Tab-separated table of C-alpha atoms in Angstrom:
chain	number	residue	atom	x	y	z
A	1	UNK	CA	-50.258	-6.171	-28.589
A	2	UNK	CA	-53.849	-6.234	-29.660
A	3	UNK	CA	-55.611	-9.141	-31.546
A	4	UNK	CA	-57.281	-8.998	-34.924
A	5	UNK	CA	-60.475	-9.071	-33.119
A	6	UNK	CA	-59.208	-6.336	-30.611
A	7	UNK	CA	-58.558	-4.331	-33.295
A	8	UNK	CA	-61.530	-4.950	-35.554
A	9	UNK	CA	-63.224	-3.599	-32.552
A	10	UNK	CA	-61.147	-0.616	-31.757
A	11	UNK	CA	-61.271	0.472	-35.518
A	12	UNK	CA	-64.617	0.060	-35.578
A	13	UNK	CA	-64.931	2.432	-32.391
A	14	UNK	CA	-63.006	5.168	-33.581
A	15	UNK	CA	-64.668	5.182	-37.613
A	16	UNK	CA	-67.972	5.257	-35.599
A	17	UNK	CA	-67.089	7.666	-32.715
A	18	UNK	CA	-68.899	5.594	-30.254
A	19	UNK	CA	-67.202	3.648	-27.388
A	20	UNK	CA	-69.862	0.601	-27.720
A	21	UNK	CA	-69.465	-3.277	-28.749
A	22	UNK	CA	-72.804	-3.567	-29.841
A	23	UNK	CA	-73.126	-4.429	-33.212
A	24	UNK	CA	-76.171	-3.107	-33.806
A	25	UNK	CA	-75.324	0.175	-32.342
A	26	UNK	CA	-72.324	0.280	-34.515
A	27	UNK	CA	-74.699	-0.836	-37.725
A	28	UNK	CA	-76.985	1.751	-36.895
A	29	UNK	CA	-74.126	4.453	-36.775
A	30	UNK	CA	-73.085	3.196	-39.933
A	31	UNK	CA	-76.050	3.513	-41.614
A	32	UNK	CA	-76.392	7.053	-40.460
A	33	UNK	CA	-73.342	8.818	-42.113
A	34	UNK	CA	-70.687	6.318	-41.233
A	35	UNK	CA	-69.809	4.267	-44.097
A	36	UNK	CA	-66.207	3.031	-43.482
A	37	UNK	CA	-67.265	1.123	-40.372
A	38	UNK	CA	-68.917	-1.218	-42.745
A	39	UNK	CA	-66.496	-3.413	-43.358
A	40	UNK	CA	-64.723	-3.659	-40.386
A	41	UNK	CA	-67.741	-4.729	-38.565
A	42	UNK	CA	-68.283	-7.615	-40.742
A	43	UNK	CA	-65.064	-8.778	-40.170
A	44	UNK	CA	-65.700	-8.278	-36.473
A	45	UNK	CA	-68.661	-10.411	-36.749
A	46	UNK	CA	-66.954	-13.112	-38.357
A	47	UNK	CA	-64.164	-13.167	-35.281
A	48	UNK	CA	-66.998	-13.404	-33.016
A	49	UNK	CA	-69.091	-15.517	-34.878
A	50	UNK	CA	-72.221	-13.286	-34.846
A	51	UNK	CA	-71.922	-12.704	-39.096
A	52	UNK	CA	-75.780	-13.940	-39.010
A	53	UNK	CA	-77.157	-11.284	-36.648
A	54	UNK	CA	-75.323	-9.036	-38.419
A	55	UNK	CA	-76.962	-9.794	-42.014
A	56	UNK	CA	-79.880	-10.056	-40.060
A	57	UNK	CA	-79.150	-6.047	-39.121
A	58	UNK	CA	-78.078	-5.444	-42.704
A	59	UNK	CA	-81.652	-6.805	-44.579
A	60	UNK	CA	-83.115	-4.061	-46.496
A	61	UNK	CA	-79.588	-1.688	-46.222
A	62	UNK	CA	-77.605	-1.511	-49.216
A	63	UNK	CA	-74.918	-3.974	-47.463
A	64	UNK	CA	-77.038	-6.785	-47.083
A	65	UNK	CA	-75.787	-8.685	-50.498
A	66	UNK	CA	-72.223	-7.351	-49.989
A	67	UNK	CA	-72.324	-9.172	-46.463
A	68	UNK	CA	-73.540	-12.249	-47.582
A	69	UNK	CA	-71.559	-12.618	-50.458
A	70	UNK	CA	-68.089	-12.117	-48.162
A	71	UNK	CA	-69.516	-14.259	-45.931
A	72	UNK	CA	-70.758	-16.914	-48.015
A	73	UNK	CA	-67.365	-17.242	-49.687
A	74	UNK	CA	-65.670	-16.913	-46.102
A	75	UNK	CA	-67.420	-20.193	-45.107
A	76	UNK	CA	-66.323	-22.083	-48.019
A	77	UNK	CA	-63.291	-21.039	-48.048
A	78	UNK	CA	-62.481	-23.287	-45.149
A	79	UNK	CA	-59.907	-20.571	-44.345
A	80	UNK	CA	-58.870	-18.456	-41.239
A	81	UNK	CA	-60.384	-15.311	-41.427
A	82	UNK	CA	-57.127	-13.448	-42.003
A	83	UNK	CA	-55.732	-16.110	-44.611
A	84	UNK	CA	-59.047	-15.906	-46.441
A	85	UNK	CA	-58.433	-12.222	-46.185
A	86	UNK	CA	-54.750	-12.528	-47.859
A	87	UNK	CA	-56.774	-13.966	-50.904
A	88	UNK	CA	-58.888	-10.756	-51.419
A	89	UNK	CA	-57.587	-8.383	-53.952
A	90	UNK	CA	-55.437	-5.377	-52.305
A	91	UNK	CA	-58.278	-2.657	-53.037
A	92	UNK	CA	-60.624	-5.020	-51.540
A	93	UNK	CA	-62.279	-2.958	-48.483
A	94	UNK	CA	-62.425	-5.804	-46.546
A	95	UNK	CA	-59.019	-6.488	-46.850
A	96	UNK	CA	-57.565	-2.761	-45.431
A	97	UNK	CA	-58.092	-3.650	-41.694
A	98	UNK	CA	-56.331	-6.665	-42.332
A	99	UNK	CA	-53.163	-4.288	-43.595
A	100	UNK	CA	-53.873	-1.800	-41.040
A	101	UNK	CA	-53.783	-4.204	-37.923
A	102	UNK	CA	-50.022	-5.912	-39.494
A	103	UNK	CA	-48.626	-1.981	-40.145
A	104	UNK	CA	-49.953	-0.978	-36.584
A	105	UNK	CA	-48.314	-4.081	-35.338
A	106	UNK	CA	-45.236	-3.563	-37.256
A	107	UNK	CA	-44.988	-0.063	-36.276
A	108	UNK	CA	-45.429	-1.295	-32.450
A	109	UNK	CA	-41.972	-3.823	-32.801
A	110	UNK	CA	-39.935	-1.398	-34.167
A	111	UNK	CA	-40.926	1.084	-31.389
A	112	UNK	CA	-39.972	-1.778	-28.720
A	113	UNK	CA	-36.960	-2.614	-30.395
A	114	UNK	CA	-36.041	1.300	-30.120
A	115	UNK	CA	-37.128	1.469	-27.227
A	116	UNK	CA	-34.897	-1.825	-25.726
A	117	UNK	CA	-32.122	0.156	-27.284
A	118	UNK	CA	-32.756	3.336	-25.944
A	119	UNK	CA	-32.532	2.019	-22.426
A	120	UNK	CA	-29.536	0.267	-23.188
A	121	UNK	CA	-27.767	3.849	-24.410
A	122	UNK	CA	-29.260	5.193	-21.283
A	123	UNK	CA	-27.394	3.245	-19.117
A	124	UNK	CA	-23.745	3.124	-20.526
A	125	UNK	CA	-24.726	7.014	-20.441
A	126	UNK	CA	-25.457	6.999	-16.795
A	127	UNK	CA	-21.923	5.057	-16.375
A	128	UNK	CA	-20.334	7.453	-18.654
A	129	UNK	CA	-21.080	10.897	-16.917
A	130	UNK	CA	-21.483	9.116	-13.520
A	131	UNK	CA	-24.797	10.082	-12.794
A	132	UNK	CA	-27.223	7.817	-10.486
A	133	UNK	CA	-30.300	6.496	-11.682
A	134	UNK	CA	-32.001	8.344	-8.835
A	135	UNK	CA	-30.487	11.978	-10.079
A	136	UNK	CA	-31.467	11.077	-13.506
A	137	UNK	CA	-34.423	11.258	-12.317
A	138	UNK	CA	-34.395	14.691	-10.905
A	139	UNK	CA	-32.663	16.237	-13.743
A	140	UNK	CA	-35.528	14.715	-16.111
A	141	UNK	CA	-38.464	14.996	-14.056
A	142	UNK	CA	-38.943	11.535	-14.973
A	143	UNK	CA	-40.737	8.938	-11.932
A	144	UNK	CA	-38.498	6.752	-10.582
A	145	UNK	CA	-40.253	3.347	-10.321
A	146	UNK	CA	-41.079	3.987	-14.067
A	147	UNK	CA	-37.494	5.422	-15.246
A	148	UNK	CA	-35.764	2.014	-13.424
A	149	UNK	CA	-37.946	-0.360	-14.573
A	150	UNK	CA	-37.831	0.764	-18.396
A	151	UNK	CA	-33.809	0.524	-17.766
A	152	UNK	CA	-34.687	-2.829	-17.025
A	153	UNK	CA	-36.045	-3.681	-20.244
A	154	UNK	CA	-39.685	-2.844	-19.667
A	155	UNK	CA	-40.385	-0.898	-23.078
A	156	UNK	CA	-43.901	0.238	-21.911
A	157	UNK	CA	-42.953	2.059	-19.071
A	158	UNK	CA	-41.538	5.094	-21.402
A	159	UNK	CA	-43.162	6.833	-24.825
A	160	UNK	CA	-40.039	6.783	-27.096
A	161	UNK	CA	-40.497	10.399	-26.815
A	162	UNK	CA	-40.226	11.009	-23.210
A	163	UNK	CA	-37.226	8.046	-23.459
A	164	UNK	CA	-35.738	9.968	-26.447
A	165	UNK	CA	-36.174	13.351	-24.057
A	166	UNK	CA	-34.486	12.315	-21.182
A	167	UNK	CA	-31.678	10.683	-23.349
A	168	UNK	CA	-30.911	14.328	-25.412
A	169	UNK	CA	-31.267	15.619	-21.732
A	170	UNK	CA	-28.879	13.789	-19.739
A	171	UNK	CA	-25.979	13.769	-23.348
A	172	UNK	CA	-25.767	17.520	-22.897
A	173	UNK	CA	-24.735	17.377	-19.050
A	174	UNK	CA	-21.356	17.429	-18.962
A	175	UNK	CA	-19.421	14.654	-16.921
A	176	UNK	CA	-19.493	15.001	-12.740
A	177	UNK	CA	-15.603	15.295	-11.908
A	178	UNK	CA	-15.404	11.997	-10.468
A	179	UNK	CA	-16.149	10.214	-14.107
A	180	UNK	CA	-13.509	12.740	-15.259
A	181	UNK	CA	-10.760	11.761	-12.641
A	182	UNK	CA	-11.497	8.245	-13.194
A	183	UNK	CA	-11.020	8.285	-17.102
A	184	UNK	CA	-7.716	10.412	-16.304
A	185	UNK	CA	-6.552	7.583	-13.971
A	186	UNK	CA	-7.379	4.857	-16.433
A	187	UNK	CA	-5.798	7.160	-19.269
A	188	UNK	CA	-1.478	5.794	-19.978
């Protein structure tokens, strides 16, 4: 799960198109066509505490007061930078990486919690037709020491579209006879 800060960065990485930390670099880009990354690298200046050589960057640019006025009433706020965001109005600009780092991270759980359940499905399956982990894995093409360990619980080892894939995949098989004389046996 990223940070704030790792995402501040990220975000500011993909507005810019430009795999660099350097805030000037990313200043520079923004200046020259890139206006969304703006805000976000404010905010990542504030996480690392570098908001000064970043004003300093910003003196004579049209974002020079805008800077210092967030980050004048960041400092006496007292506040964490992401509770001092919460007071900003909901259009504020500076407030939209705030919401886009908690939907990302939202969006993230739910796909683990999927995920975990996924596995869980995939399993009683396997019991169900009586199919081996290891010939699940044939059937799906899927590689072993990452199929067993997301049936252990380990959500990253699987997209939930591959998982989702090889679950649609293995449903459709139909039962191997021995499942089938079992539930006969166990039937009154």
């Amino acid at each position: 799960m990223l940070t704030f800060r790792g995402f501040l960065l990220k975000y500011c990485q993909e507005l810019a198109g430009a795999q660099t930390s350097s805030l000037k670099k990313l200043f520079a880009i923004a200046k020259q066509g890139r206006p969304r990354v703006f805000e976000p690298l404010l905010l990542l200046s504030l996480c690392d505490h570098r908001e000064g050589y970043l004003i300093k960057q910003a003196v004579g640019s049209s974002m020079f007061d805008s800077y210092r006025r967030i980050t004048t009433r960041f400092h006496h706020s007292g506040l964490a930078l992401k509770r001092f965001l919460d007071t900003l109005p909901e259009r504020s600009r500076y407030k939209r990486p705030l919401i886009a780092w908690r939907a990302e991270k939202a969006r993230k759980q739910t796909d683990r919690q999927t995920l975990q359940r996924v596995a869980t499905s995939l399993v009683t399956l396997l019991e169900q037709k009586g199919i081996s982990r290891a010939e699940a894995c044939r059937i799906t093409g899927l590689n072993k020491g990452n199929f067993y360990a997301f049936l252990k619980g380990d959500a990253s080892k699987l997209s939930r579209g591959t998982a989702m894939r090889a679950y649609r995949t293995l449903r459709s098989l139909p039962s191997s006879p021995s499942s089938q004389q079992a539930d006969r046996a166990t039937m009154p």
